Each structure stands twice: as structure tokens, then as C-alpha cells.
Amino acid sequence: MGNGLILGIESSCDETAAAVVRAGSDVLSNVVATQMQMHALYGGVVPELASREHLRNIVPVVRESLRQAGIEAKDVDAVAVTAGPGLAGALLVGISYAKAYAYALGKPLIAVNHLEGHIHAVLMESSESIHKSSESASQRVSESVGSVVGDAAGNTLALVVSGGHTHLYLASLDEGVWRYRNVGRTVDDAAGEAYDKVAKLLGLGYPGGPWIDRLSAFGNPRAVPFRFVEINRGTVDEPSFDFSFSGIKTAVLRYIETHGMKGAIEDRRAALEKIASPALDDVRALCDAATLDLIASFQAAVVGNLIRQTMAAAQHFGAKRIVVSGGVAANRELRARFEAEAGKRGLTVRFPAADLSTDNAAMIAAAAWSKFAQGEFAGPTLNATPQLRLG
Ligand code: KG4
Ligand code: ZN
């Protein structure tokens, strides 16, 4: 079992990441090389460029993760890598490297689902303080996850909400093995994608989520009433708590057109292009009151919808604990309203720390921990699965 040191590697989208995590929650290093600025020039992630950058970054990023952890390659007990979902070419860079690395070290390889990683970005923090190095790995796994699952209250409900995903999972631990059941998902755009598209429509920078988050504080969230259609692909016996975010994007576009906002948007876009790294004050000064109201109303509607569906699912399945993860989990209104709503219902809600909410490899190494203890290893034929599902 060694020291329980897992080297995690993540390259599913636009971050090349490596991390060393001990026993599923003790983060010894967490290195991320982001390509965000390069993709920002194109207004979104360009797959070919992402693969090329991963190739360029993977060796120094892994090396740096070992250096920061203060360990040598031979100390690693297993290599964990994201197998999907994600961009095929991007995933392949991490997988090929992880395979070669594990083979050269003579250590096991562990395949991790990226979504499971996001969920463990929260679970790992909840279990952080309870490890004792003298215990066996499997003991530690069941204890650490035990604290997360809680007083036998049953399931944890996980909302994974990012630029590529908006999924609800029931997560539970069954004899040392995490099991997931998908109980809701977006039928079209992901929530983060809606943020990015609406920001683009309004002439704001990429990625749009952080801009909309900060600008929302200056607008009236009740100015524009957006409505969501109820989507439910499930049945009475097996309900599904689904999302749809393409409608609100179209509604924003229509609002822009019918309220004569196009000229001001073009002016804003042109002005922002001239500023190398605009500050919040720069961007705010370029937004009139009607634009700020539209931004605040869009955010309030999206956050409201995410919370409504999650709470409905929590109630239906009797989940007492909610974890929210993925890039959009950084949103301040989302966190505040989730906490308020959960408090009212006597539920617990947890979010990852900022550096664990966007893509990283510590979450991959953490998710690999129970698989390591169970001996659930990947073979040399491991391949990228761009559409990999969880649950
Ligand atoms: O998890 P992530 O880094 O990458 C994906 O797997 O997609 O999430 C990135 C997404 C982007 O769509 C970005 O606009 C959104 O998360 N995002 C936010 C915030 N920070 C990042 N959305 C809303 N509010 C934020 N503060
Ligand atoms: Zn992600």
C-alpha cells in the first residue's frame, strides 16, 4: 500500500494539471498550467490548440508537482488520470503520459471520470483532518468517506456545474466503493456555457462567468423576468431533475434586439479589446444601467433554476447533504443562495475551495483513492472516452 501517494494527471479541457495527494485528501501539491488566455483570443476552447499546449506542458507540470510535494517519482504508489469526458485529443495527452509513467515506475494506473473528480474536490476537503498515517488505506477510506456521507443519513446529492456539465448525482459509499446515480442533467447547454455565451452576446470577455458574477452586484435582479420551462425526462417512479439553459440565452438575445442594445454592445466590445487586462471598474464603466439589470436578472434566473432543481431532487431522494462543484460553483450568488436555502431546509451544502472548483488534478488523485484501496486498476489499453458517463 506504500504511503498512499497518488500522482493525479488531468488534461481533459484547457488546463494541464498534476498533483500529489496522500490518502485521498492530503494535498501535497496541486499544479495547474492554464491555457485560458490563449483560448480567450478565440472566444472559447480550440481543441487542436489545447492538445498542442498539453503536449508542451505535461512534462514540466508533472515534474513541478513532484518537486512541490517534496517526493521523487519512485515514491509514487499509483498514477491516476482522467479518462473522460472531455476533448479526445486533450485527454489522450494525459492518458498516454500517465500510462508510460506508470509503466516505467512499475506502479498501477487508475482511470478516473472527470465528473467523479469534481465531486471529490468537495468530498476530499470534508474528510481532510481525520487521517492517521498508522491506519490501513482501506480503513482510512471508509473513515474519511464516512464523515462525508454523514450520520447514515443516506445519500449525498452532488451538483456538478461547469462549462461542459450540469449534472445531478446521488453519491453513496457501498463497502468502500463509491457509487453514483445520475438523477438529472442539462438537455442542451451547460450552465457555464450559458454564462459564457451571454457574456459574449453582451460584449464581455471570456470566460464570461466571473464577469457576470461580479457585474451582477450592480444591477437589479428583478428587472427582467426570465422564465424556465419545466423539463422532466423521467417517470413518476424514476423522476429526473433536468436543466435547460439554451432558452435563456435566446431570451437574452431577443431582449438585446428588442431593446436596441446592439450599438452599445459593439462599442463595449471595441473598448474592451483595447484594454489588455480590464479591471472590474473598467468593465462596469462600459455598462449602462439597463445592461447591468439584464446581467443581474440573467444570473438570478440561472442560479434560481439550479437551486430549485437541486432542492427538488434532495427532497425527493431524502438527501441531507449537497455538494456543489465545477467552475460555476465559484459563483458568489450561487453560494449565498444555496447556503440560505439549505439552511432553511436543515440541509448541509458544501463547495470546494476556489483552487479546487475549476479543473485540477488533486480532485483526480482524490477520486482515485478508493479505487486504489480496492485494487481497481486500468490496463495498458486504457483509452480516452470523450463521452464517458458517470452513473
Ligand atoms: O470547471 P471549469 O473550470 O471547466 C469546465 O470543465 O468547464 O468551468 C469553467 C466554467 C466557465 O463556463 C466559466 O464561465 C464558469 O465555469 N465560471 C463561472 C464563474 N467562474 C467560472 N460561472 C459563474 N460564476 C463564476 N464566478
Ligand atoms: Zn471540469
Tab-separated table of C-alpha atoms and ligand atoms in Angstrom:
chain	number	residue	atom	x	y	z
A	1	MET	CA	0.000	0.000	0.000
A	2	GLY	CA	3.061	2.266	0.383
A	3	ASN	CA	2.407	5.744	1.700
A	4	GLY	CA	-0.810	6.185	-0.234
A	5	LEU	CA	0.797	8.740	-2.556
A	6	ILE	CA	-1.185	9.167	-5.746
A	7	LEU	CA	0.034	11.238	-8.668
A	8	GLY	CA	-3.007	12.678	-10.462
A	9	ILE	CA	-2.944	13.911	-14.053
A	10	GLU	CA	-5.728	15.934	-15.705
A	11	SER	CA	-5.841	17.195	-19.308
A	12	SER	CA	-9.481	16.907	-20.367
A	13	CYS	CA	-10.027	20.507	-21.466
A	14	ASP	CA	-7.865	23.610	-21.253
A	15	GLU	CA	-5.832	23.043	-18.085
A	16	THR	CA	-2.778	20.793	-17.879
A	17	ALA	CA	-2.669	19.692	-14.259
A	18	ALA	CA	-0.732	17.348	-11.980
A	19	ALA	CA	-0.992	16.849	-8.235
A	20	VAL	CA	0.231	14.586	-5.484
A	21	VAL	CA	-2.384	13.647	-2.893
A	22	ARG	CA	-1.778	11.393	0.084
A	23	ALA	CA	-4.549	9.092	1.250
A	24	GLY	CA	-7.262	10.754	-0.804
A	25	SER	CA	-7.311	14.128	0.897
A	26	ASP	CA	-3.884	15.382	1.939
A	27	VAL	CA	-2.849	17.632	-0.959
A	28	LEU	CA	0.960	17.744	-1.169
A	29	SER	CA	0.963	19.660	-4.458
A	30	ASN	CA	-1.571	20.924	-6.973
A	31	VAL	CA	-0.068	22.385	-10.152
A	32	VAL	CA	-2.226	23.815	-12.940
A	33	ALA	CA	-0.988	25.305	-16.209
A	34	THR	CA	-3.955	27.128	-17.643
A	35	GLN	CA	-4.387	27.876	-21.336
A	36	MET	CA	-7.265	30.260	-20.668
A	37	GLN	CA	-5.575	33.370	-22.022
A	38	MET	CA	-4.685	31.677	-25.287
A	39	HIS	CA	-8.237	30.382	-25.845
A	40	ALA	CA	-9.666	33.760	-24.787
A	41	LEU	CA	-8.264	35.174	-28.034
A	42	TYR	CA	-10.684	32.864	-29.879
A	43	GLY	CA	-13.638	33.306	-27.517
A	44	GLY	CA	-13.617	29.634	-26.466
A	45	VAL	CA	-11.521	26.478	-26.250
A	46	VAL	CA	-9.943	25.455	-29.583
A	47	PRO	CA	-9.385	21.659	-29.356
A	48	GLU	CA	-6.277	21.435	-31.580
A	49	LEU	CA	-4.550	24.226	-29.704
A	50	ALA	CA	-5.478	22.616	-26.389
A	51	SER	CA	-3.787	19.306	-27.345
A	52	ARG	CA	-0.675	21.105	-28.508
A	53	GLU	CA	-0.413	23.060	-25.267
A	54	HIS	CA	-0.955	19.919	-23.165
A	55	LEU	CA	1.963	18.286	-25.017
A	56	ARG	CA	4.101	21.287	-24.293
A	57	ASN	CA	3.131	21.479	-20.601
A	58	ILE	CA	2.706	17.926	-19.377
A	59	VAL	CA	6.355	17.140	-18.600
A	60	PRO	CA	7.160	20.344	-16.655
A	61	VAL	CA	3.791	20.262	-14.838
A	62	VAL	CA	4.270	16.683	-13.593
A	63	ARG	CA	7.864	17.415	-12.645
A	64	GLU	CA	6.785	20.509	-10.716
A	65	SER	CA	4.053	18.596	-8.883
A	66	LEU	CA	6.652	16.110	-7.576
A	67	ARG	CA	9.055	18.908	-6.668
A	68	GLN	CA	6.410	20.823	-4.712
A	69	ALA	CA	5.330	17.633	-2.963
A	70	GLY	CA	8.952	17.027	-1.976
A	71	ILE	CA	8.955	13.496	-3.355
A	72	GLU	CA	10.623	11.567	-6.152
A	73	ALA	CA	8.890	9.633	-8.891
A	74	LYS	CA	9.758	6.306	-7.236
A	75	ASP	CA	7.792	7.352	-4.102
A	76	VAL	CA	4.514	7.465	-6.046
A	77	ASP	CA	2.232	4.490	-5.283
A	78	ALA	CA	-0.100	4.881	-8.263
A	79	VAL	CA	-0.753	7.163	-11.222
A	80	ALA	CA	-4.345	8.374	-11.720
A	81	VAL	CA	-5.528	10.022	-14.905
A	82	THR	CA	-8.739	11.496	-16.305
A	83	ALA	CA	-10.126	9.052	-18.873
A	84	GLY	CA	-13.130	11.227	-19.877
A	85	PRO	CA	-15.366	13.027	-20.527
A	86	GLY	CA	-13.525	15.735	-22.389
A	87	LEU	CA	-11.796	16.590	-25.656
A	88	ALA	CA	-10.382	13.427	-27.255
A	89	GLY	CA	-7.004	14.842	-28.265
A	90	ALA	CA	-6.575	16.643	-24.959
A	91	LEU	CA	-7.458	13.547	-22.898
A	92	LEU	CA	-5.039	11.420	-24.928
A	93	VAL	CA	-2.052	13.544	-23.960
A	94	GLY	CA	-2.637	12.924	-20.240
A	95	ILE	CA	-3.552	9.263	-20.706
A	96	SER	CA	-0.517	8.425	-22.869
A	97	TYR	CA	1.777	10.170	-20.455
A	98	ALA	CA	0.220	8.552	-17.370
A	99	LYS	CA	0.411	5.103	-18.954
A	100	ALA	CA	4.076	5.489	-19.837
A	101	TYR	CA	4.839	6.921	-16.406
A	102	ALA	CA	3.082	4.136	-14.524
A	103	TYR	CA	4.704	1.511	-16.730
A	104	ALA	CA	8.179	2.958	-16.258
A	105	LEU	CA	7.694	3.094	-12.471
A	106	GLY	CA	6.090	-0.328	-12.311
A	107	LYS	CA	3.118	1.219	-10.456
A	108	PRO	CA	-0.606	0.796	-11.065
A	109	LEU	CA	-2.594	3.074	-13.340
A	110	ILE	CA	-6.049	4.284	-12.245
A	111	ALA	CA	-8.669	5.702	-14.629
A	112	VAL	CA	-10.867	8.452	-13.192
A	113	ASN	CA	-14.036	10.013	-14.537
A	114	HIS	CA	-13.619	13.802	-14.618
A	115	LEU	CA	-17.084	14.316	-13.089
A	116	GLU	CA	-16.259	11.997	-10.222
A	117	GLY	CA	-13.166	14.143	-9.767
A	118	HIS	CA	-15.286	17.291	-9.410
A	119	ILE	CA	-17.426	15.609	-6.759
A	120	HIS	CA	-14.342	14.526	-4.821
A	121	ALA	CA	-12.979	18.071	-4.925
A	122	VAL	CA	-15.587	18.705	-2.230
A	123	LEU	CA	-15.606	15.322	-0.518
A	124	MET	CA	-11.827	15.368	-0.034
A	125	GLU	CA	-11.992	18.635	1.884
A	126	SER	CA	-14.669	17.355	4.212
A	127	SER	CA	-12.503	14.405	5.136
A	128	GLU	CA	-9.229	16.265	5.362
A	129	SER	CA	-8.475	16.312	9.051
A	130	ILE	CA	-9.234	12.793	10.089
A	131	HIS	CA	-6.384	10.704	8.729
A	132	LYS	CA	-3.937	8.906	10.882
A	133	SER	CA	-0.972	7.531	8.995
A	134	SER	CA	-0.803	4.331	11.032
A	135	GLU	CA	-4.157	3.102	9.733
A	136	SER	CA	-4.501	0.912	6.694
A	137	ALA	CA	-5.577	2.525	3.472
A	138	SER	CA	-8.962	0.838	3.393
A	139	GLN	CA	-9.632	1.827	6.995
A	140	ARG	CA	-8.801	5.387	6.120
A	141	VAL	CA	-11.014	5.283	3.062
A	142	SER	CA	-14.050	4.136	4.955
A	143	GLU	CA	-13.446	6.604	7.775
A	144	SER	CA	-12.820	9.541	5.514
A	145	VAL	CA	-15.814	8.923	3.367
A	146	GLY	CA	-17.865	8.060	6.403
A	147	SER	CA	-17.503	11.607	7.641
A	148	VAL	CA	-18.784	12.845	4.330
A	149	VAL	CA	-21.735	10.569	3.979
A	150	GLY	CA	-22.605	11.512	7.495
A	151	ASP	CA	-24.765	10.000	10.159
A	152	ALA	CA	-26.134	7.275	7.954
A	153	ALA	CA	-28.479	9.935	6.640
A	154	GLY	CA	-28.143	8.262	3.293
A	155	ASN	CA	-27.179	9.846	0.080
A	156	THR	CA	-25.128	12.836	-0.812
A	157	LEU	CA	-26.537	14.830	-3.714
A	158	ALA	CA	-23.861	16.324	-5.979
A	159	LEU	CA	-24.434	19.144	-8.461
A	160	VAL	CA	-21.567	19.363	-10.954
A	161	VAL	CA	-21.930	22.645	-12.777
A	162	SER	CA	-19.253	23.848	-15.175
A	163	GLY	CA	-18.663	24.997	-18.731
A	164	GLY	CA	-19.225	21.472	-20.019
A	165	HIS	CA	-21.595	19.917	-17.479
A	166	THR	CA	-24.703	20.465	-15.430
A	167	HIS	CA	-25.353	17.139	-13.740
A	168	LEU	CA	-27.006	15.938	-10.559
A	169	TYR	CA	-25.735	12.723	-8.965
A	170	LEU	CA	-26.644	10.748	-5.916
A	171	ALA	CA	-23.360	9.551	-4.456
A	172	SER	CA	-23.073	6.877	-1.812
A	173	LEU	CA	-20.408	4.644	-0.417
A	174	ASP	CA	-21.004	0.935	-0.581
A	175	GLU	CA	-18.358	-1.260	1.076
A	176	GLY	CA	-15.510	1.073	0.193
A	177	VAL	CA	-16.734	1.695	-3.358
A	178	TRP	CA	-18.309	4.989	-4.382
A	179	ARG	CA	-21.453	4.566	-6.435
A	180	TYR	CA	-23.140	7.297	-8.427
A	181	ARG	CA	-26.576	7.606	-9.888
A	182	ASN	CA	-27.304	10.320	-12.416
A	183	VAL	CA	-30.634	11.870	-11.421
A	184	GLY	CA	-30.572	14.980	-13.619
A	185	ARG	CA	-28.662	16.709	-16.376
A	186	THR	CA	-28.903	19.513	-18.867
A	187	VAL	CA	-30.708	18.615	-22.054
A	188	ASP	CA	-28.812	21.283	-24.024
A	189	ASP	CA	-26.245	23.861	-22.840
A	190	ALA	CA	-24.336	23.618	-19.574
A	191	ALA	CA	-24.879	26.461	-17.107
A	192	GLY	CA	-21.298	27.732	-17.525
A	193	GLU	CA	-21.755	27.613	-21.286
A	194	ALA	CA	-24.838	29.844	-20.915
A	195	TYR	CA	-22.793	32.280	-18.815
A	196	ASP	CA	-20.066	32.336	-21.457
A	197	LYS	CA	-22.488	32.730	-24.370
A	198	VAL	CA	-24.480	35.505	-22.699
A	199	ALA	CA	-21.251	37.317	-21.778
A	200	LYS	CA	-20.199	37.070	-25.410
A	201	LEU	CA	-23.580	38.429	-26.582
A	202	LEU	CA	-23.040	41.396	-24.243
A	203	GLY	CA	-19.507	42.100	-25.491
A	204	LEU	CA	-17.850	40.955	-22.254
A	205	GLY	CA	-14.652	38.892	-22.085
A	206	TYR	CA	-14.120	35.108	-21.989
A	207	PRO	CA	-14.740	33.224	-19.797
A	208	GLY	CA	-17.899	35.161	-19.044
A	209	GLY	CA	-18.921	33.570	-15.725
A	210	PRO	CA	-16.591	35.573	-13.495
A	211	TRP	CA	-17.581	38.866	-15.232
A	212	ILE	CA	-21.297	38.231	-14.923
A	213	ASP	CA	-20.785	37.162	-11.317
A	214	ARG	CA	-19.080	40.432	-10.374
A	215	LEU	CA	-21.196	42.769	-12.511
A	216	SER	CA	-24.457	41.299	-11.172
A	217	ALA	CA	-23.887	43.074	-7.874
A	218	PHE	CA	-24.556	46.401	-9.646
A	219	GLY	CA	-27.851	45.526	-11.344
A	220	ASN	CA	-31.443	44.838	-10.325
A	221	PRO	CA	-32.045	41.051	-10.419
A	222	ARG	CA	-35.796	41.587	-10.743
A	223	ALA	CA	-35.630	43.959	-13.724
A	224	VAL	CA	-36.086	41.289	-16.428
A	225	PRO	CA	-38.360	38.336	-15.615
A	226	PHE	CA	-36.825	35.218	-17.203
A	227	ARG	CA	-38.778	32.000	-17.038
A	228	PHE	CA	-37.635	28.387	-17.291
A	229	VAL	CA	-39.678	25.605	-18.800
A	230	GLU	CA	-40.045	22.535	-16.616
A	231	ILE	CA	-38.135	19.636	-18.115
A	232	ASN	CA	-38.543	16.147	-16.846
A	233	ARG	CA	-37.440	13.158	-18.906
A	234	GLY	CA	-38.177	10.821	-16.038
A	235	THR	CA	-41.228	8.902	-14.902
A	236	VAL	CA	-43.270	9.003	-11.713
A	237	ASP	CA	-41.243	6.083	-10.356
A	238	GLU	CA	-37.924	7.373	-11.610
A	239	PRO	CA	-38.054	11.155	-11.868
A	240	SER	CA	-35.221	13.059	-13.470
A	241	PHE	CA	-34.346	16.585	-12.353
A	242	ASP	CA	-33.186	18.163	-15.578
A	243	PHE	CA	-31.966	21.542	-16.749
A	244	SER	CA	-32.132	23.552	-19.948
A	245	PHE	CA	-30.135	26.723	-20.494
A	246	SER	CA	-30.377	27.356	-24.218
A	247	GLY	CA	-33.772	29.089	-23.818
A	248	ILE	CA	-32.476	31.814	-21.519
A	249	LYS	CA	-29.590	32.515	-23.889
A	250	THR	CA	-32.106	33.053	-26.710
A	251	ALA	CA	-34.266	35.196	-24.408
A	252	VAL	CA	-31.267	37.423	-23.640
A	253	LEU	CA	-30.550	37.756	-27.364
A	254	ARG	CA	-34.166	38.727	-28.015
A	255	TYR	CA	-34.081	41.255	-25.193
A	256	ILE	CA	-30.928	42.824	-26.660
A	257	GLU	CA	-32.576	43.103	-30.072
A	258	THR	CA	-35.904	44.466	-28.870
A	259	HIS	CA	-34.291	46.998	-26.528
A	260	GLY	CA	-31.886	48.468	-29.072
A	261	MET	CA	-28.760	47.437	-27.159
A	262	LYS	CA	-26.642	46.273	-30.112
A	263	GLY	CA	-24.777	49.524	-30.761
A	264	ALA	CA	-23.724	49.888	-27.124
A	265	ILE	CA	-22.547	46.265	-27.101
A	266	GLU	CA	-20.325	46.805	-30.143
A	267	ASP	CA	-18.865	49.929	-28.538
A	268	ARG	CA	-18.159	47.975	-25.341
A	269	ARG	CA	-16.524	45.117	-27.239
A	270	ALA	CA	-14.288	47.545	-29.138
A	271	ALA	CA	-13.358	49.462	-25.975
A	272	LEU	CA	-12.520	46.264	-24.055
A	273	GLU	CA	-10.359	44.977	-26.901
A	274	LYS	CA	-8.095	47.955	-26.350
A	275	ILE	CA	-7.519	47.141	-22.648
A	276	ALA	CA	-5.001	44.329	-22.071
A	277	SER	CA	-6.423	43.049	-18.754
A	278	PRO	CA	-9.543	45.032	-17.893
A	279	ALA	CA	-10.383	45.541	-14.217
A	280	LEU	CA	-13.916	45.352	-12.865
A	281	ASP	CA	-14.169	49.156	-12.775
A	282	ASP	CA	-13.195	49.368	-16.474
A	283	VAL	CA	-15.904	46.920	-17.473
A	284	ARG	CA	-18.525	48.379	-15.164
A	285	ALA	CA	-17.909	51.865	-16.539
A	286	LEU	CA	-18.711	50.495	-20.009
A	287	CYS	CA	-22.076	49.032	-18.910
A	288	ASP	CA	-25.202	51.216	-18.613
A	289	ALA	CA	-27.919	50.558	-16.025
A	290	ALA	CA	-30.084	48.540	-18.444
A	291	THR	CA	-27.160	46.215	-19.217
A	292	LEU	CA	-26.325	45.722	-15.538
A	293	ASP	CA	-30.005	44.952	-14.840
A	294	LEU	CA	-30.037	42.396	-17.663
A	295	ILE	CA	-26.857	40.768	-16.316
A	296	ALA	CA	-28.189	40.604	-12.741
A	297	SER	CA	-31.545	39.236	-13.925
A	298	PHE	CA	-29.856	36.548	-16.045
A	299	GLN	CA	-27.717	35.414	-13.127
A	300	ALA	CA	-30.600	35.435	-10.648
A	301	ALA	CA	-32.647	33.274	-13.032
A	302	VAL	CA	-29.873	30.739	-13.685
A	303	VAL	CA	-28.941	30.449	-10.019
A	304	GLY	CA	-32.612	30.169	-9.054
A	305	ASN	CA	-33.112	27.355	-11.531
A	306	LEU	CA	-30.032	25.432	-10.366
A	307	ILE	CA	-31.162	25.711	-6.760
A	308	ARG	CA	-34.793	24.803	-7.437
A	309	GLN	CA	-33.952	21.597	-9.282
A	310	THR	CA	-31.273	20.587	-6.785
A	311	MET	CA	-33.577	21.153	-3.807
A	312	ALA	CA	-36.401	19.257	-5.509
A	313	ALA	CA	-34.047	16.316	-6.075
A	314	ALA	CA	-32.721	16.493	-2.488
A	315	GLN	CA	-36.267	16.398	-1.175
A	316	HIS	CA	-37.307	13.552	-3.448
A	317	PHE	CA	-34.329	11.358	-2.574
A	318	GLY	CA	-34.116	12.389	1.056
A	319	ALA	CA	-30.533	13.617	0.661
A	320	LYS	CA	-29.371	15.611	3.650
A	321	ARG	CA	-26.058	16.711	2.206
A	322	ILE	CA	-25.486	18.628	-1.010
A	323	VAL	CA	-22.144	19.217	-2.658
A	324	VAL	CA	-21.757	21.737	-5.469
A	325	SER	CA	-18.691	21.611	-7.686
A	326	GLY	CA	-17.290	22.719	-11.072
A	327	GLY	CA	-16.348	26.180	-12.343
A	328	VAL	CA	-19.787	27.757	-11.762
A	329	ALA	CA	-19.591	26.701	-8.084
A	330	ALA	CA	-17.260	29.693	-7.681
A	331	ASN	CA	-20.263	31.999	-8.232
A	332	ARG	CA	-20.949	34.141	-5.175
A	333	GLU	CA	-24.706	34.455	-5.583
A	334	LEU	CA	-24.969	30.706	-6.131
A	335	ARG	CA	-23.082	30.009	-2.906
A	336	ALA	CA	-25.005	32.528	-0.822
A	337	ARG	CA	-28.440	31.453	-2.041
A	338	PHE	CA	-27.617	27.739	-1.797
A	339	GLU	CA	-26.493	28.221	1.777
A	340	ALA	CA	-29.606	30.201	2.678
A	341	GLU	CA	-31.941	27.695	1.043
A	342	ALA	CA	-30.177	24.671	2.547
A	343	GLY	CA	-30.235	26.327	5.960
A	344	LYS	CA	-33.998	26.798	5.742
A	345	ARG	CA	-34.429	23.109	4.946
A	346	GLY	CA	-31.967	21.786	7.511
A	347	LEU	CA	-29.584	20.511	4.831
A	348	THR	CA	-25.808	20.856	4.586
A	349	VAL	CA	-24.277	22.334	1.471
A	350	ARG	CA	-20.567	22.278	0.689
A	351	PHE	CA	-18.422	23.864	-2.004
A	352	PRO	CA	-14.790	23.279	-2.931
A	353	ALA	CA	-12.100	25.842	-2.182
A	354	ALA	CA	-11.503	28.181	-5.133
A	355	ASP	CA	-8.424	26.298	-6.412
A	356	LEU	CA	-10.307	23.004	-6.370
A	357	SER	CA	-13.515	24.223	-8.027
A	358	THR	CA	-12.075	24.669	-11.521
A	359	ASP	CA	-10.265	21.828	-13.296
A	360	ASN	CA	-7.319	20.430	-11.335
A	361	ALA	CA	-5.543	17.120	-10.751
A	362	ALA	CA	-5.840	16.977	-6.955
A	363	MET	CA	-9.508	16.053	-7.394
A	364	ILE	CA	-8.483	13.255	-9.795
A	365	ALA	CA	-5.943	11.847	-7.323
A	366	ALA	CA	-8.544	12.130	-4.530
A	367	ALA	CA	-11.205	10.288	-6.542
A	368	ALA	CA	-8.642	7.555	-7.294
A	369	TRP	CA	-8.092	6.803	-3.608
A	370	SER	CA	-10.935	4.368	-3.033
A	371	LYS	CA	-10.130	2.657	-6.367
A	372	PHE	CA	-6.518	2.275	-5.200
A	373	ALA	CA	-7.640	0.674	-1.952
A	374	GLN	CA	-9.958	-1.651	-3.908
A	375	GLY	CA	-7.284	-2.572	-6.471
A	376	GLU	CA	-9.412	-1.182	-9.275
A	377	PHE	CA	-6.668	-0.590	-11.832
A	378	ALA	CA	-6.677	0.232	-15.549
A	379	GLY	CA	-4.883	-1.893	-18.121
A	380	PRO	CA	-2.460	-0.820	-20.833
A	381	THR	CA	-5.321	-0.492	-23.324
A	382	LEU	CA	-6.865	2.443	-21.446
A	383	ASN	CA	-8.141	4.943	-23.988
A	384	ALA	CA	-9.785	8.356	-23.982
A	385	THR	CA	-13.593	8.255	-23.750
A	386	PRO	CA	-14.788	11.757	-24.727
A	387	GLN	CA	-18.437	10.982	-23.848
A	388	LEU	CA	-17.714	8.969	-20.695
A	389	ARG	CA	-20.731	8.880	-18.379
A	390	LEU	CA	-20.942	8.632	-14.637
A	391	GLY	CA	-23.679	6.605	-13.033
B	1	KG4	O1	-14.935	23.533	-14.307
B	1	KG4	P1	-14.429	24.524	-15.289
B	1	KG4	O2	-13.134	25.243	-14.967
B	1	KG4	O3	-14.186	23.889	-16.676
B	1	KG4	C1	-15.094	23.026	-17.278
B	1	KG4	O4	-14.975	21.794	-17.021
B	1	KG4	O5	-15.963	23.543	-17.986
B	1	KG4	O6	-15.608	25.586	-15.511
B	1	KG4	C2	-15.478	26.713	-16.357
B	1	KG4	C3	-16.828	27.398	-16.430
B	1	KG4	C4	-16.872	28.525	-17.455
B	1	KG4	O7	-18.057	28.388	-18.196
B	1	KG4	C5	-16.891	29.777	-16.600
B	1	KG4	O8	-17.568	30.860	-17.205
B	1	KG4	C6	-17.633	29.298	-15.370
B	1	KG4	O9	-17.153	27.981	-15.158
B	1	KG4	N1	-17.347	30.127	-14.200
B	1	KG4	C7	-18.266	30.848	-13.535
B	1	KG4	C8	-17.587	31.527	-12.505
B	1	KG4	N2	-16.273	31.184	-12.555
B	1	KG4	C9	-16.130	30.321	-13.603
B	1	KG4	N3	-19.586	30.979	-13.736
B	1	KG4	C10	-20.264	31.780	-12.905
B	1	KG4	N4	-19.689	32.479	-11.900
B	1	KG4	C11	-18.371	32.377	-11.660
B	1	KG4	N5	-17.809	33.071	-10.656
B	2	ZN	ZN	-14.325	20.266	-15.200
